[in-house]
Tab-separated table of C-alpha atoms in Angstrom:
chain	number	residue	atom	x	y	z
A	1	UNK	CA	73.825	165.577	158.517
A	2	UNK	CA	77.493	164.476	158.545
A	3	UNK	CA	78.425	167.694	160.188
A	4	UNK	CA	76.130	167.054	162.508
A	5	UNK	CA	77.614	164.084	163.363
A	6	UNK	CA	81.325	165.494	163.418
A	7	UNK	CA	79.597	167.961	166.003
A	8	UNK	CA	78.190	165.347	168.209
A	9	UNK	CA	81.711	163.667	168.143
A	10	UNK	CA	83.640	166.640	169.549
A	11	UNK	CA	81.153	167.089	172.332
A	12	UNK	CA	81.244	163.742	173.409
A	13	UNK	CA	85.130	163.831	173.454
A	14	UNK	CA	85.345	166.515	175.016
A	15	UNK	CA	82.875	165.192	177.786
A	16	UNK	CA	85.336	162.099	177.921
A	17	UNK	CA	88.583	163.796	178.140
A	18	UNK	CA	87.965	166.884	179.069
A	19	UNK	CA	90.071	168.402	176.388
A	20	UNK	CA	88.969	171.931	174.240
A	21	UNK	CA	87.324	172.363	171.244
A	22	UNK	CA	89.710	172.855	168.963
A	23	UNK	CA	91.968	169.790	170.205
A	24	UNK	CA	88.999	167.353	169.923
A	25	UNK	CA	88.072	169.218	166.032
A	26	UNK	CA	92.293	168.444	165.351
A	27	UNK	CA	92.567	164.760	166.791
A	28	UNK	CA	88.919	163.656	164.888
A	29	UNK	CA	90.199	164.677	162.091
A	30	UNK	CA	94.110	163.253	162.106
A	31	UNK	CA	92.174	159.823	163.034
A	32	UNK	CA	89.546	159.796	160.433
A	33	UNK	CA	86.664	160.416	163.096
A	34	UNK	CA	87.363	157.183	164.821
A	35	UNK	CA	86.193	158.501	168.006
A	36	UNK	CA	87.854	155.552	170.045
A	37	UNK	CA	90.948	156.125	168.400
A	38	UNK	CA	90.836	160.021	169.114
A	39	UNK	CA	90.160	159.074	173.342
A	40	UNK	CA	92.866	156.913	173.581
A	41	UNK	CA	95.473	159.250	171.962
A	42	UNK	CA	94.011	161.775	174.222
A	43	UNK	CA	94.087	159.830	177.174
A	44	UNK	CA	97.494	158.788	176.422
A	45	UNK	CA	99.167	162.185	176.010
A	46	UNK	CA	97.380	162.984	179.469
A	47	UNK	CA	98.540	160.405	181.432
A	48	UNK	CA	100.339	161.312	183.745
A	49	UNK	CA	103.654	159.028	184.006
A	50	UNK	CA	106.254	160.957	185.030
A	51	UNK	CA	107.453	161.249	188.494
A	52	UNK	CA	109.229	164.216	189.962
A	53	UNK	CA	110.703	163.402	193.112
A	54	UNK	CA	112.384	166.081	195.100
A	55	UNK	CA	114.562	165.735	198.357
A	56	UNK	CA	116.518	166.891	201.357
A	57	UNK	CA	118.271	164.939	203.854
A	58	UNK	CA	121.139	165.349	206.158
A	59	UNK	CA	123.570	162.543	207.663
A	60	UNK	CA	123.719	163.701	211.287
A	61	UNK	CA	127.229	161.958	212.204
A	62	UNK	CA	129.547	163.101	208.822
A	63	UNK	CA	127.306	166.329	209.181
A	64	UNK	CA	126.431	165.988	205.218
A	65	UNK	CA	123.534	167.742	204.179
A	66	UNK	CA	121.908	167.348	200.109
A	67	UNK	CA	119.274	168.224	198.030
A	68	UNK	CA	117.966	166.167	194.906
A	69	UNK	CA	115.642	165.946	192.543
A	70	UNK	CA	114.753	163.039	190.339
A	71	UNK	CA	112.695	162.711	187.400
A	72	UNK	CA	111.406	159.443	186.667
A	73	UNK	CA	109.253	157.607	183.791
A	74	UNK	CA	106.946	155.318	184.675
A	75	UNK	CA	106.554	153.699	181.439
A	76	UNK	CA	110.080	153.250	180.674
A	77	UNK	CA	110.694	152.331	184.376
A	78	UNK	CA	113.905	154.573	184.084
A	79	UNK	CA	115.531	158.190	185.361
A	80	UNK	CA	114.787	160.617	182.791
A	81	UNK	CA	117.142	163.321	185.085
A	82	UNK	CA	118.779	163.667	188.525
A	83	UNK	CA	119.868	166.474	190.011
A	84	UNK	CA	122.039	166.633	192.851
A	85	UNK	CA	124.248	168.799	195.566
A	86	UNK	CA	125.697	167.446	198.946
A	87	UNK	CA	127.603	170.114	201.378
A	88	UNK	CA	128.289	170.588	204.935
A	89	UNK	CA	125.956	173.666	204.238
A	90	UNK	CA	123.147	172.756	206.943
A	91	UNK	CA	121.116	175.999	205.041
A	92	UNK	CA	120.172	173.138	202.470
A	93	UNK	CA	117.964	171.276	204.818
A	94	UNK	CA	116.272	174.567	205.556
A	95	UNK	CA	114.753	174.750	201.658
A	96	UNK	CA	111.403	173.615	201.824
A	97	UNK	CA	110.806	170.743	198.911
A	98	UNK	CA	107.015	171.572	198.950
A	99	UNK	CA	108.069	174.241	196.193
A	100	UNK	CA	107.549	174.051	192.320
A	101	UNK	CA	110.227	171.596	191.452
A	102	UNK	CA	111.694	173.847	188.292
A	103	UNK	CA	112.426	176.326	191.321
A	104	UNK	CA	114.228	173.381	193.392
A	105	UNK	CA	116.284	172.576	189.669
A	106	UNK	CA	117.429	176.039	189.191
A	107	UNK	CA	118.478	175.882	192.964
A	108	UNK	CA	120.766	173.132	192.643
A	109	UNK	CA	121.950	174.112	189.861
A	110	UNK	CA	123.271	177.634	190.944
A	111	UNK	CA	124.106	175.542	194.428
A	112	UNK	CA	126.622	172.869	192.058
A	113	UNK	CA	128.350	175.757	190.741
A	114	UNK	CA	130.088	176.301	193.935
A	115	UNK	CA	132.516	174.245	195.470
A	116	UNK	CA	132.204	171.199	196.942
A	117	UNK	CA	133.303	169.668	199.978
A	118	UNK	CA	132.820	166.477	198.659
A	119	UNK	CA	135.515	165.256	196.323
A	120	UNK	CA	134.479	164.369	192.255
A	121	UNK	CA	135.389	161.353	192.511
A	122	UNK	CA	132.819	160.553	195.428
A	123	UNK	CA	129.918	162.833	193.643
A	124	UNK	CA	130.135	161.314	190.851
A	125	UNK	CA	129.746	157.736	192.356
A	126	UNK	CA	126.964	159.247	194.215
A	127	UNK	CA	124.775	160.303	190.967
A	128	UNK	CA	125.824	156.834	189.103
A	129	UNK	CA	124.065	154.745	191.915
A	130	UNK	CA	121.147	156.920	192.453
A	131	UNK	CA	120.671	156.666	188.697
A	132	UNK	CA	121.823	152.782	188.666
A	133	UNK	CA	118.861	151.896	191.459
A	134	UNK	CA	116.401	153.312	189.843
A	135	UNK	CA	117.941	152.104	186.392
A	136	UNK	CA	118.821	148.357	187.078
A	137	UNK	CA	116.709	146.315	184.997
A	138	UNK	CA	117.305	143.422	187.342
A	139	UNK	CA	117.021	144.937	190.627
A	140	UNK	CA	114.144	143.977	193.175
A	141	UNK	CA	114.717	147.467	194.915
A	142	UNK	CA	113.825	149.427	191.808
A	143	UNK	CA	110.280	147.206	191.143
A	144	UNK	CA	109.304	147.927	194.531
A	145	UNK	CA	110.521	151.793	194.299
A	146	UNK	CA	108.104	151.627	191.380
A	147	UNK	CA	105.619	150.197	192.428
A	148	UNK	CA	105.319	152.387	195.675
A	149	UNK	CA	105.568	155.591	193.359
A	150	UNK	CA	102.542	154.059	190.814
A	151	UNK	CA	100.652	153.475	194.222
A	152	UNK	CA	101.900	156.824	195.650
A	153	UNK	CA	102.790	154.807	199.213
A	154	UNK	CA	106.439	156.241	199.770
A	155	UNK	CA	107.331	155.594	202.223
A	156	UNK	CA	108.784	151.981	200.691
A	157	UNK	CA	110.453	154.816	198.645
A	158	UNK	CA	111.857	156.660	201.057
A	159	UNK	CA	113.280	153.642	203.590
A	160	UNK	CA	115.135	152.250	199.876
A	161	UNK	CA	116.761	155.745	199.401
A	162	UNK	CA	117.658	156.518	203.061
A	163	UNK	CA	119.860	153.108	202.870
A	164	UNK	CA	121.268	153.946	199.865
A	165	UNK	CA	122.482	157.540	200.654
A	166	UNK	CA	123.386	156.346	203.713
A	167	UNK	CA	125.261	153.783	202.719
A	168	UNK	CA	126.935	155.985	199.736
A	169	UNK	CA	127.992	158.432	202.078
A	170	UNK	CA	129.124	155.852	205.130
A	171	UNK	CA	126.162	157.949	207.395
A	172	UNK	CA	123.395	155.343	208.416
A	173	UNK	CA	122.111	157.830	211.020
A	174	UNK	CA	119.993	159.776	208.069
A	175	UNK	CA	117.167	161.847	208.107
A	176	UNK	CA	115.184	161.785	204.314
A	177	UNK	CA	112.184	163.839	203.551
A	178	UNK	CA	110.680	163.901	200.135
A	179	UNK	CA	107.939	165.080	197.913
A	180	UNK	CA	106.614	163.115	194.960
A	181	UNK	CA	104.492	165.146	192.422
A	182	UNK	CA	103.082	163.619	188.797
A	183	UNK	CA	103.155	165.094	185.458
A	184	UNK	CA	102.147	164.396	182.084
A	185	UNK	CA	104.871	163.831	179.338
A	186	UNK	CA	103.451	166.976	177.927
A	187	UNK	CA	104.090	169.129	180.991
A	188	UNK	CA	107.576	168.087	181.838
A	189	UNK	CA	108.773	168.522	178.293
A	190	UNK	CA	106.869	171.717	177.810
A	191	UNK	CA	107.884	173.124	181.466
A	192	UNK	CA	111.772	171.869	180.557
A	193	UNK	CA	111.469	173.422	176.811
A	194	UNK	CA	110.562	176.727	178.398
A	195	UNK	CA	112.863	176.517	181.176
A	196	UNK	CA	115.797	176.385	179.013
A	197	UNK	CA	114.446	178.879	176.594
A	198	UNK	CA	114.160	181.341	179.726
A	199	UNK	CA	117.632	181.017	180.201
A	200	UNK	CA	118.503	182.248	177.180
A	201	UNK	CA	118.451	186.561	176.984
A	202	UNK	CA	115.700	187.901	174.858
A	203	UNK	CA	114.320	191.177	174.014
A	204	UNK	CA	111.144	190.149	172.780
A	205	UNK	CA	108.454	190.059	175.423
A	206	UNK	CA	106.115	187.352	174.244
A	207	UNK	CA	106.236	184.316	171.867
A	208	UNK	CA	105.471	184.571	168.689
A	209	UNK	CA	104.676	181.197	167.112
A	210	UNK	CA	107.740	179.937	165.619
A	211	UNK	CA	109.228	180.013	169.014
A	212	UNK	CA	105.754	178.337	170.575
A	213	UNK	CA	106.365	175.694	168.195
A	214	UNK	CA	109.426	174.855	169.224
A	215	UNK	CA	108.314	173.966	172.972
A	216	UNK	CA	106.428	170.908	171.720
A	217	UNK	CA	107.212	168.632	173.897
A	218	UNK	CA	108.587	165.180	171.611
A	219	UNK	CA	107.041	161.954	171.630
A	220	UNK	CA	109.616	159.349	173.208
A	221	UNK	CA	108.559	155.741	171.931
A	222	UNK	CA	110.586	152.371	173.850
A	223	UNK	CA	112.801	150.823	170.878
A	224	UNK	CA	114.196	147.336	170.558
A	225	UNK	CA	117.600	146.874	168.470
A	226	UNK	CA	118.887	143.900	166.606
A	227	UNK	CA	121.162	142.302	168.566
A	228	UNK	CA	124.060	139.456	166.242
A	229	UNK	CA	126.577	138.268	169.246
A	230	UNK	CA	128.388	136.689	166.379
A	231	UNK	CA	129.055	139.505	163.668
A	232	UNK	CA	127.364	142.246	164.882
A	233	UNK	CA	129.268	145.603	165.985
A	234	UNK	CA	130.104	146.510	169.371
A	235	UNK	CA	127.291	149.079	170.467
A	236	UNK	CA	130.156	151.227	172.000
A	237	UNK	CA	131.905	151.770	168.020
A	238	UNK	CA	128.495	153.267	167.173
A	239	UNK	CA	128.177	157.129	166.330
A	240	UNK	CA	125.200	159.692	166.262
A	241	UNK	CA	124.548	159.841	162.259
A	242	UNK	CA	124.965	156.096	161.807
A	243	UNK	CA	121.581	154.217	160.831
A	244	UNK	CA	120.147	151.434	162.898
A	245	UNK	CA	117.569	148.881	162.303
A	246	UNK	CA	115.504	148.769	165.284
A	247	UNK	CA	112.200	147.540	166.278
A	248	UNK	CA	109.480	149.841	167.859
A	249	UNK	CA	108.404	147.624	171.071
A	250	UNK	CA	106.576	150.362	172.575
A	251	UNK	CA	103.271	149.265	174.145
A	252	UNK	CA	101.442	152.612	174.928
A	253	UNK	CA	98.268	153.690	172.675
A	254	UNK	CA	100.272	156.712	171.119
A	255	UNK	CA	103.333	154.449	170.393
A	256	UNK	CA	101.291	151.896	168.913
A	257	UNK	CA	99.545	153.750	166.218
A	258	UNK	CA	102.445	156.095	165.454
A	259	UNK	CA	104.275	152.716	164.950
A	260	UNK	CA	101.487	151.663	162.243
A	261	UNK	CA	102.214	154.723	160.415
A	262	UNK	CA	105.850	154.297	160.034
A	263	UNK	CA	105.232	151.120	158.983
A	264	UNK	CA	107.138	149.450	161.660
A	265	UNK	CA	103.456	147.510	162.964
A	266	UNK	CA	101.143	145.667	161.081
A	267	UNK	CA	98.447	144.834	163.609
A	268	UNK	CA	100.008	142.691	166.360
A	269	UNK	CA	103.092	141.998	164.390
A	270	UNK	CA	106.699	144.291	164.634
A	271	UNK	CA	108.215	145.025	161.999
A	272	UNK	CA	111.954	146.439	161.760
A	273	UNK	CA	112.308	149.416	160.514
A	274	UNK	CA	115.280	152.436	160.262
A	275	UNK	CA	116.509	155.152	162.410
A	276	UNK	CA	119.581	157.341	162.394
A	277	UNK	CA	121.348	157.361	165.905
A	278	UNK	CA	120.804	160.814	167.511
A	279	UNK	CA	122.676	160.497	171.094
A	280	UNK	CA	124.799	158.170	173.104
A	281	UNK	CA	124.663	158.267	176.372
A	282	UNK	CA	126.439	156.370	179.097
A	283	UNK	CA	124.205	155.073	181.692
A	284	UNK	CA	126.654	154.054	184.818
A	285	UNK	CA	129.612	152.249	184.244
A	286	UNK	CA	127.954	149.521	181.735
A	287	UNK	CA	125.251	150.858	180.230
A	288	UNK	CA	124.575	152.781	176.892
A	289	UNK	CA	121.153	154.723	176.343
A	290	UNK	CA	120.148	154.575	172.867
A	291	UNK	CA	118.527	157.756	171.363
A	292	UNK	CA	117.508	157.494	167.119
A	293	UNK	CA	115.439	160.115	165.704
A	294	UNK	CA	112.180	158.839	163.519
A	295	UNK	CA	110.979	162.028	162.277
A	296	UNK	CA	110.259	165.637	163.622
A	297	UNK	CA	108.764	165.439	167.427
A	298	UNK	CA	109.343	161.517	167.397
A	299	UNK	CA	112.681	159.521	169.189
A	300	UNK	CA	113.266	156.030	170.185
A	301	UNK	CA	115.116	155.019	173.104
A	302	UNK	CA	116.366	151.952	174.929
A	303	UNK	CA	119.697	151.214	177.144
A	304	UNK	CA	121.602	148.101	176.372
A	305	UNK	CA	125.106	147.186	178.216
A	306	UNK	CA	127.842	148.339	176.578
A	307	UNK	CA	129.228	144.553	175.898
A	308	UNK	CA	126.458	144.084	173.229
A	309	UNK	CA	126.846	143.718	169.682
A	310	UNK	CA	124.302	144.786	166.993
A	311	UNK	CA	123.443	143.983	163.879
A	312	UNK	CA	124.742	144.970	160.929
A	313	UNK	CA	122.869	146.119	158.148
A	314	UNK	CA	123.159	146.124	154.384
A	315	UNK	CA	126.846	144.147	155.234
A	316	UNK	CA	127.997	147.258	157.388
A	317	UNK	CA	127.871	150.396	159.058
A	318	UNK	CA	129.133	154.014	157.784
A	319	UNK	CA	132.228	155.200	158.420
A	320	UNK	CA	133.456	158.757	158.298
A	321	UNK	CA	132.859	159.138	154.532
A	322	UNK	CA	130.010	157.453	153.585
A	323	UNK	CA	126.571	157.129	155.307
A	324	UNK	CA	124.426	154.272	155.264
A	325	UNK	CA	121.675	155.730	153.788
A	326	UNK	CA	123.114	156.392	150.486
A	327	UNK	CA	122.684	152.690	150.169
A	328	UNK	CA	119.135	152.693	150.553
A	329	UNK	CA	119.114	151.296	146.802
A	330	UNK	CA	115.604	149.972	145.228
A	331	UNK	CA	117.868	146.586	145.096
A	332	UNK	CA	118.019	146.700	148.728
A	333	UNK	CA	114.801	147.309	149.335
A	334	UNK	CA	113.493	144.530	146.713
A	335	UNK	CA	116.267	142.187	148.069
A	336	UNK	CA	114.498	142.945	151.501
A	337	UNK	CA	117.591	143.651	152.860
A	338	UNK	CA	115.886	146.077	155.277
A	339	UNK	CA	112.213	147.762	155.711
A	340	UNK	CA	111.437	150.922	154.056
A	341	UNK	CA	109.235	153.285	155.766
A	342	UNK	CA	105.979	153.264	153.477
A	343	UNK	CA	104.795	156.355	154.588
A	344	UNK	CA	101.689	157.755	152.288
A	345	UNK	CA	100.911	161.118	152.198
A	346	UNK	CA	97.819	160.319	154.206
A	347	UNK	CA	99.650	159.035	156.702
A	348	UNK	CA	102.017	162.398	156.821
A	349	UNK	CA	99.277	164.479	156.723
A	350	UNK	CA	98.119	162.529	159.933
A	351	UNK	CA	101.311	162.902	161.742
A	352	UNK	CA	101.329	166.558	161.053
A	353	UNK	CA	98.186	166.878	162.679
A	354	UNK	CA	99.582	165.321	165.455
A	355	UNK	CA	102.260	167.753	165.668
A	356	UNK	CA	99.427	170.430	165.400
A	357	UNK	CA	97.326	169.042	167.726
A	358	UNK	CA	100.426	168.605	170.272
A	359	UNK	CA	101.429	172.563	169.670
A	360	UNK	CA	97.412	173.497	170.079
A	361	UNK	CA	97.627	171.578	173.658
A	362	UNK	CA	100.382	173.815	174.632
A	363	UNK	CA	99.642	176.760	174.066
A	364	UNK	CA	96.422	176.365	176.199
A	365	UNK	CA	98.904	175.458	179.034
């Protein structure tokens, strides 16, 4: 009778979702049959909230010609990648942006290689406030570019852009054309995963399944960290290897219960919780993205200015001998100098069906 039941479960989720067999068997079981729970997961892996937006233009009086391509998250309202190549090489306006964008990628790519006419200096100015427009957490123009991509009218998107390039490259007298395609967060990290991998020689001829693995895509969850103006460090001092104490503010379904089995959510209340700092990135001239690892196929992220100071834990942060988790002490737990991360083996067992379940998605890609 109870199999019975499971049965009836996976049909119906498949009917909702339209995932396979096997995914809706692997996500039933990881959330205890709670067939809600399994659809939102499911629905939340599939959305699709990245934007990949590729373009040509050319600046008919400084007879500049580029080609771009942006990827952009939806959730964390911020440029994942840009890539970028301007030239007096009218050949570039010929490409036609209608093609898959990895094709367009490994274009500009080979394209950047080559010389530019363009000075560094001016390039790289040119990439900061592409990034910066889309980036700028208090910018009008970057709700409303958005918003236009979320309601796929770009033309918004296109008039914001043609004033900025134009501007950036003292050519008002532009022609932009552009092509705005959605993925899920599963097929641009699987599609960039395999990209790379293909660049790499190899004589074996398919993948066997360490290496298929190794494409699953990772799980990227919005991060808070503790800010102390007074005492705290300067975010810039900070070093991948050092251990933050961060809050997990993500809002998504996915981030949400992954939160609650870290132990950094009980219910509708955050709770901080530890991460060692994986990457620093600079973000313009100001800006710092964040990047802490929680566990295999899991990072946090968020981008602070650089002026910020955070806070401290357990009275300091490691220095080049000693890390801070060799003073993860039972006194400093009891002392409740900072959150452990209670996770039962239940719970692991969980998040390595998630992992499963993630790796069973793409292979049927």
């Amino acid at each position: 009778m109870e199999k019975d039941n499971f049965n009836d479960q996976v049909s119906l989720l498949i009917e909702k979702t339209g995932c396979n067999q096997e995914q809706a068997e692997s996500i039933l079981r990881s959330t205890n049959r709670d067939l809600e729970q399994a659809i939102s997961i499911i629905t939340s892996l599939s959305s699709k909230n990245t934007f990949i937006i590729k373009g040509r233009f050319a600046c008919k009086t400084e007879k500049l010609y580029g080609l771009f391509l942006i990827q952009a998250d939806n959730i964390g309202q911020e440029i994942k990648k840009l890539d970028l190549i301007v030239s007096r090489n009218a050949l570039l306006c010929q490409w036609d942006i209608g093609c898959n964008w990895d094709e367009l990628e490994k274009y500009i790519h080979s394209a950047s290689l080559r010389k530019s006419e363009l000075s560094n200096k001016k390039m790289a100015k040119l990439h900061h406030d592409l990034i910066d427009l889309f980036n700028n957490v208090n910018s009008e123009e970057k709700k409303n570019i958005f918003k236009s991509l979320a309601s796929s009218e770009i033309s918004e998107l296109k008039g914001i852009l043609s004033i900025q390039i134009g501007r950036l490259l003292d050519d008002p007298n532009i022609d932009l054309v552009l092509d705005v395609n959605q993925l899920t967060v599963l097929e641009r990290d699987y599609l960039e995963k395999k990209a790379t991998k293909e660049k790499i020689p190899s004589e074996e001829e398919t993948l066997n399944k360490t290496e298929v693995a190794s494409l699953a895509p990772e799980i990227s969850l919005q991060i808070a960290l503790i800010l102390s103006p007074v005492s705290g460090i300067l975010v810039t001092e900070l070093k991948p290897g050092d251990c933050l104490t961060v809050r997990i503010i993500d809002t998504t379904t996915i981030g949400q219960y992954l939160a609650g089995l870290m132990g950094a959510r009980d219910k509708d209340k955050i709770i901080s919780t530890v991460a060692n700092i994986e990457d620093l990135t600079p973000v313009g001239f100001d800006k710092i993205k964040v990047q802490v690892r929680f566990g295999p196929g899991i990072i946090g992220t968020t981008v602070v200015s650089k002026n910020v100071k955070i806070k401290s834990s357990l009275g300091g942060f490691p220095d080049k001998k000693k890390n801070l988790l060799s003073k993860l002490t039972p006194t400093a737990i009891k002392e409740k100098i900072i959150t452990p991360l209670p996770l039962r083996p239940v719970d692991l067992a969980i998040l390595i069906m998630i992992v499963l379940l993630i790796v069973a998605i793409m292979v049927k890609l």
